[in-house]
mmCIF file of C-alpha atoms in Angstrom:
data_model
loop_
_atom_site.group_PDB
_atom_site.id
_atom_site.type_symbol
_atom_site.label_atom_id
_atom_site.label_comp_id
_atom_site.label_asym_id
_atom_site.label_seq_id
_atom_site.Cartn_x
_atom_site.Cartn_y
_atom_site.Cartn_z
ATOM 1 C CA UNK A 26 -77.473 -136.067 -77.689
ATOM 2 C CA UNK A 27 -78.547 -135.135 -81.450
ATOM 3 C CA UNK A 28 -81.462 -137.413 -81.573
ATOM 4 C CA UNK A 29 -84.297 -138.570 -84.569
ATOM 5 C CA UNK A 30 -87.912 -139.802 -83.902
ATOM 6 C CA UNK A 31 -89.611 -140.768 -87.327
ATOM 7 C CA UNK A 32 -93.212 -139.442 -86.291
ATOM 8 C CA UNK A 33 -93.171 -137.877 -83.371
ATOM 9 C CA UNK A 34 -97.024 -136.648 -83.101
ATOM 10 C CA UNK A 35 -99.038 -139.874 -82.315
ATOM 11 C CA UNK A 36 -98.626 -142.214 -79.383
ATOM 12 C CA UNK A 37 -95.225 -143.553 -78.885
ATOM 13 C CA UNK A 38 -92.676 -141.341 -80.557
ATOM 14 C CA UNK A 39 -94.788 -138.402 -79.478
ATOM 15 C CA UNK A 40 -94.172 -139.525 -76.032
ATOM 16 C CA UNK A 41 -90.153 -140.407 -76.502
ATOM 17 C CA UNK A 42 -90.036 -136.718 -78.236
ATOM 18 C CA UNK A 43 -91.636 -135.227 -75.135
ATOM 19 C CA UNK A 44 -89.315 -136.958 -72.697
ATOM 20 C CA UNK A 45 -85.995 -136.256 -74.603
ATOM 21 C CA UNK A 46 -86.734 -132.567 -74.810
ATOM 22 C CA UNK A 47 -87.166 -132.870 -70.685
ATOM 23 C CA UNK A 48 -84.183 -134.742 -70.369
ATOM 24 C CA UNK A 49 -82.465 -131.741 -72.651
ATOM 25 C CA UNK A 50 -81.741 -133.775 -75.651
ATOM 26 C CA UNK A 51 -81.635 -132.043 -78.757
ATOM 27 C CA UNK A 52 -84.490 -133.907 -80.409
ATOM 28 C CA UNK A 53 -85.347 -133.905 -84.123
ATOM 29 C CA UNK A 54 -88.500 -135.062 -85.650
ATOM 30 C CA UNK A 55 -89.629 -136.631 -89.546
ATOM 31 C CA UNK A 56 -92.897 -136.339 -90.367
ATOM 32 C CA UNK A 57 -95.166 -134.852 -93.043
ATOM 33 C CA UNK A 58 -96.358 -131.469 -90.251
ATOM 34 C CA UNK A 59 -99.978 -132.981 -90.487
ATOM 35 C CA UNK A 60 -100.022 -133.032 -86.718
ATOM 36 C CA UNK A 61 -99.173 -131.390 -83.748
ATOM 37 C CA UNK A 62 -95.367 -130.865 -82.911
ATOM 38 C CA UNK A 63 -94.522 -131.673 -79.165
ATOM 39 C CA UNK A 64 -93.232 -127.936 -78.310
ATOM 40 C CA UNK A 65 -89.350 -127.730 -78.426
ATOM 41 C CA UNK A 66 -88.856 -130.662 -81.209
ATOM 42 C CA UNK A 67 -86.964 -129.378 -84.378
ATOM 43 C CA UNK A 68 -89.280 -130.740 -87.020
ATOM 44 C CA UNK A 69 -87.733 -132.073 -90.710
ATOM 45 C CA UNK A 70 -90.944 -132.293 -92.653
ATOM 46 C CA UNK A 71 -90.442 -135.031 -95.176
ATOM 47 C CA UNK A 72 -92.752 -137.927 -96.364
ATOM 48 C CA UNK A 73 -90.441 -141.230 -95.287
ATOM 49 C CA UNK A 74 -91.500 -142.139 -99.042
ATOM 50 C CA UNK A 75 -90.012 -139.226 -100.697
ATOM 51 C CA UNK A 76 -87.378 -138.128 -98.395
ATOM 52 C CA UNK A 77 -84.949 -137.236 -101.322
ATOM 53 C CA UNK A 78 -82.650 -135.301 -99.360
ATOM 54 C CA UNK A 79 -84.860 -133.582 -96.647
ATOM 55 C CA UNK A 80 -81.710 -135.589 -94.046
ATOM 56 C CA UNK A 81 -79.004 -134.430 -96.212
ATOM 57 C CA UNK A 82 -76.477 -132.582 -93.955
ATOM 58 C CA UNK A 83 -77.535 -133.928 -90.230
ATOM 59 C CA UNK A 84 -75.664 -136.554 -88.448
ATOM 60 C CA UNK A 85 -77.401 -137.932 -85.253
ATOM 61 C CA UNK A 86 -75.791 -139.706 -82.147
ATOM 62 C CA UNK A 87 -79.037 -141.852 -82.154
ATOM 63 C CA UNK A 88 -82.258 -142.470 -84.502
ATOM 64 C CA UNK A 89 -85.546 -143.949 -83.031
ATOM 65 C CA UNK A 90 -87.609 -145.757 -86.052
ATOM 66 C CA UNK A 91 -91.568 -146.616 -85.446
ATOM 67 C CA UNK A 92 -91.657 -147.798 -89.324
ATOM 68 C CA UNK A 93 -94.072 -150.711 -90.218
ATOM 69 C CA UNK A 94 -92.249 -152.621 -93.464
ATOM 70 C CA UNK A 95 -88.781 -152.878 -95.099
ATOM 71 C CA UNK A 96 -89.565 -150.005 -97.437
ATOM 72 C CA UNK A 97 -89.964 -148.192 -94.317
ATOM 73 C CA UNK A 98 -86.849 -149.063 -92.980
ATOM 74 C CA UNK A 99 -84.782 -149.243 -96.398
ATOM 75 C CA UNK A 100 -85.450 -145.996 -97.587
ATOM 76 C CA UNK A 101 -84.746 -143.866 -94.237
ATOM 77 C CA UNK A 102 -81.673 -145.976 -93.942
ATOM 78 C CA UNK A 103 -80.641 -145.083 -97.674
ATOM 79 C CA UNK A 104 -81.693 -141.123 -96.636
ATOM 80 C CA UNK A 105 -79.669 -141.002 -93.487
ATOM 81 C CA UNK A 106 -76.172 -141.403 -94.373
ATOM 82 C CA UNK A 107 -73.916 -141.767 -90.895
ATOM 83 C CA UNK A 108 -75.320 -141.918 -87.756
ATOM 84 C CA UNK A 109 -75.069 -143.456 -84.317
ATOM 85 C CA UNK A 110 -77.006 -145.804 -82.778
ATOM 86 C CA UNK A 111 -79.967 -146.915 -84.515
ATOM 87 C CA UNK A 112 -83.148 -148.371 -82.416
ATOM 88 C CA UNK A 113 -86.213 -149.743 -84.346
ATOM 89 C CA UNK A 114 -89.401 -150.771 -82.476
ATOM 90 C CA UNK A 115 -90.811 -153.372 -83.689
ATOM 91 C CA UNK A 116 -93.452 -155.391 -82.271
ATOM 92 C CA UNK A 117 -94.500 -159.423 -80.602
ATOM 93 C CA UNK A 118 -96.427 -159.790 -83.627
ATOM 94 C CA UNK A 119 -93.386 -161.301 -85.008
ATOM 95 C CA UNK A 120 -93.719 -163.796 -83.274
ATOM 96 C CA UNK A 121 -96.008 -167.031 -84.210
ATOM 97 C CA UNK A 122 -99.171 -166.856 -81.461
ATOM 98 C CA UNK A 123 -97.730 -170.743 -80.718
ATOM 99 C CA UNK A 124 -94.564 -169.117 -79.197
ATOM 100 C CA UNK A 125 -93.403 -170.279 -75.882
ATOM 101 C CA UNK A 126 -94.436 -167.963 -73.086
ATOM 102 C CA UNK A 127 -92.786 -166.197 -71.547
ATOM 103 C CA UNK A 128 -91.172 -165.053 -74.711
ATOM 104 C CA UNK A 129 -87.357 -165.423 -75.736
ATOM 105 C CA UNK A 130 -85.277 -162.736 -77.442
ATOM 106 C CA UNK A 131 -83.611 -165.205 -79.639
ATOM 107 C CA UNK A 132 -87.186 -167.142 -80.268
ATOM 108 C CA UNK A 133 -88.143 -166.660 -84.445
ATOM 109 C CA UNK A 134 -90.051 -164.683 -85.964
ATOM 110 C CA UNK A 135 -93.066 -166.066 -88.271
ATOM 111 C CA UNK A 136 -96.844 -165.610 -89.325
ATOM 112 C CA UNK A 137 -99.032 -164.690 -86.184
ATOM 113 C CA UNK A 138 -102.414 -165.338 -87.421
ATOM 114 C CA UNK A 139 -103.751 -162.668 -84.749
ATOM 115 C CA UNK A 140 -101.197 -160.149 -86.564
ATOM 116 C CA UNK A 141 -101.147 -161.844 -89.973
ATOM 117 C CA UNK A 142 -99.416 -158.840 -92.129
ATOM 118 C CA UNK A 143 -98.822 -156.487 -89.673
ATOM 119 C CA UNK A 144 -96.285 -158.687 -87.956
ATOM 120 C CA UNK A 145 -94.736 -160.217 -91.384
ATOM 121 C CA UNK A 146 -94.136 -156.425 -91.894
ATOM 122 C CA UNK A 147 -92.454 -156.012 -88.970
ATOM 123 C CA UNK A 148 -90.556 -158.978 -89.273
ATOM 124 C CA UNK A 149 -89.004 -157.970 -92.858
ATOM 125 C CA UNK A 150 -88.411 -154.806 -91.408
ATOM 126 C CA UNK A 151 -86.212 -155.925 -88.889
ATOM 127 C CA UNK A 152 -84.668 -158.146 -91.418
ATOM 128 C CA UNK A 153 -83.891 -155.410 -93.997
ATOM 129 C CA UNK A 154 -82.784 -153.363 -90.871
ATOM 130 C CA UNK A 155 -80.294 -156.280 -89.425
ATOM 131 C CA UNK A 156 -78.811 -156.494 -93.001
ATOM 132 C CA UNK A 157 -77.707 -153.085 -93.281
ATOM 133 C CA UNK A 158 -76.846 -152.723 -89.789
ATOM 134 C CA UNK A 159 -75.859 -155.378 -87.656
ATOM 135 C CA UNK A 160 -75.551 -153.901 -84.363
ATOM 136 C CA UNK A 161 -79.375 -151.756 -84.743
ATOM 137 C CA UNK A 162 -80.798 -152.420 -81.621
ATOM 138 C CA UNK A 163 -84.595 -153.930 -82.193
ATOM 139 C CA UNK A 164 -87.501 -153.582 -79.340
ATOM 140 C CA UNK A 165 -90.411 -155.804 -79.523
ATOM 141 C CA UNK A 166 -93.080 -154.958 -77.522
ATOM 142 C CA UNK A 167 -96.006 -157.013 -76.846
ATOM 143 C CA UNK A 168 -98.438 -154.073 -76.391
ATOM 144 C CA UNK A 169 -98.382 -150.230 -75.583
ATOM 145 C CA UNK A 170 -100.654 -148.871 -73.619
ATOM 146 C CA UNK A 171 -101.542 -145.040 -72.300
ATOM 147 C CA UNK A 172 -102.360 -141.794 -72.766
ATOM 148 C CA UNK A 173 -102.364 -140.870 -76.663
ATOM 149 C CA UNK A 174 -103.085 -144.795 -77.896
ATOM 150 C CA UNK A 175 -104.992 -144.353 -81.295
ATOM 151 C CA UNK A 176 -104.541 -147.832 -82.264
ATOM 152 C CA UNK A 177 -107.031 -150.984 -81.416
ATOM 153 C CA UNK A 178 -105.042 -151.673 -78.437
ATOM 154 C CA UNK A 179 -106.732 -152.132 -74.812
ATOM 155 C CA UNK A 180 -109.873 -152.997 -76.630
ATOM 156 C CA UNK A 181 -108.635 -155.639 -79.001
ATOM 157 C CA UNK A 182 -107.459 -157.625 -75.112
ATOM 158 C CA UNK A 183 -110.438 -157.061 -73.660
ATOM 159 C CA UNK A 184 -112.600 -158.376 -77.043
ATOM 160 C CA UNK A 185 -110.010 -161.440 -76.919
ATOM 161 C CA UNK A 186 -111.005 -161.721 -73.081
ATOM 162 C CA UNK A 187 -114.632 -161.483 -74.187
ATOM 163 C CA UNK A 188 -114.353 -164.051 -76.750
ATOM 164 C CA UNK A 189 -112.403 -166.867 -74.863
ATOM 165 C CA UNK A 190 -115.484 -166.440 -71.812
ATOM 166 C CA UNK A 191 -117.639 -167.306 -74.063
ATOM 167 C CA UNK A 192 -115.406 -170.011 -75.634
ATOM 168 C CA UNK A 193 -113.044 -170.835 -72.473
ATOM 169 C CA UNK A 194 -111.625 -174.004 -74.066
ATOM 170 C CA UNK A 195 -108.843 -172.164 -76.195
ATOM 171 C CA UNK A 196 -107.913 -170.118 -72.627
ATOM 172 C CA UNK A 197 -107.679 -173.128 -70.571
ATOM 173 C CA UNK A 198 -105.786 -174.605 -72.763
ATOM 174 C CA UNK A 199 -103.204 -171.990 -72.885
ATOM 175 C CA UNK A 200 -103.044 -171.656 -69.425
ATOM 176 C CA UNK A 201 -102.615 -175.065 -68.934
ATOM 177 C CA UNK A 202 -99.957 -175.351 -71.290
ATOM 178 C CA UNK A 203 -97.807 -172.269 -70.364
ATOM 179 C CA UNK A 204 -98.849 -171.803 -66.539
ATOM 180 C CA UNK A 205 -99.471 -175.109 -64.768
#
């Protein structure tokens, strides 16, 4: 499989990148080169703002997106040309915090005010994405964690935790309204 990881060097895609290479995939990377390349990885150096026509030529079986907003998503799409399947991760930020637990693939998207922008962003991404193509496949996580994490991840849980002990009336009532 001819595969493309927007990134590639941080976190996520760096891991994806690392285990397609071991599973013998021929993996392809867009990023700027401001990083480390995962050894093996065919790097396209390209800003995903100016990509002009850094794609031009390749055709990929799959392509793996990590972008954050619908510029992100429009202009790869518009730099790409034909390609396979397309996979975007997204993120449970689209989701309002109100959201039924556990949470339903079909459940809308809205403002998070934990997320605020972040998730709108992901949310219009997805949008933009759906329009163009309809059969994209879109992953929303509720958090990543492990080895490489360089976002505020574990600790933003465990300053949530922190806060709600000292406030426990906003926890209990969650758990009483989604788990008893």
């Amino acid at each position: 499989m001819k595969l493309l990881i927007t990134g590639g060097t941080v976190f996520v895609s760096r891991t994806l990148a690392a285990y397609s290479l071991a599973q013998g995939q021929e993996v392809y990377v867009l990023n700027r080169n401001t990083r480390p390349q995962v050894p093996g990885v065919r790097l396209i150096q390209g800003d995903r703002h100016d990509l002009k026509d850094c794609l031009k030529g390749y055709r990929f079986d799959a392509v793996v997106d990590t972008g954050y907003t619908r510029r992100d998503v429009t202009e790869l799409l518009e730099a790409l040309g034909d390609y396979g399947t397309f996979l975007f991760i997204s993120s449970s930020a689209v989701y309002p915090e109100t959201t039924p637990q556990p949470l339903r693939e079909r459940a809308a998207a809205g403002y998070n005010a934990i997320w605020k922008q972040y998730g709108m962003d992901k949310a219009e991404a997805e949008q933009a994405l759906q329009q163009r193509d309809p059969q994209a496949y879109i992953l929303r996580p509720p958090y990543l964690y492990g080895p490489g994490n360089n976002v505020y991840r574990e600790a933003f849980d465990w300053d949530q935790t922190h806060r709600d002990q000292v406030n426990r009336k906003p926890l209990m009532a969650f758990i009483d309204r989604n788990f008893r």
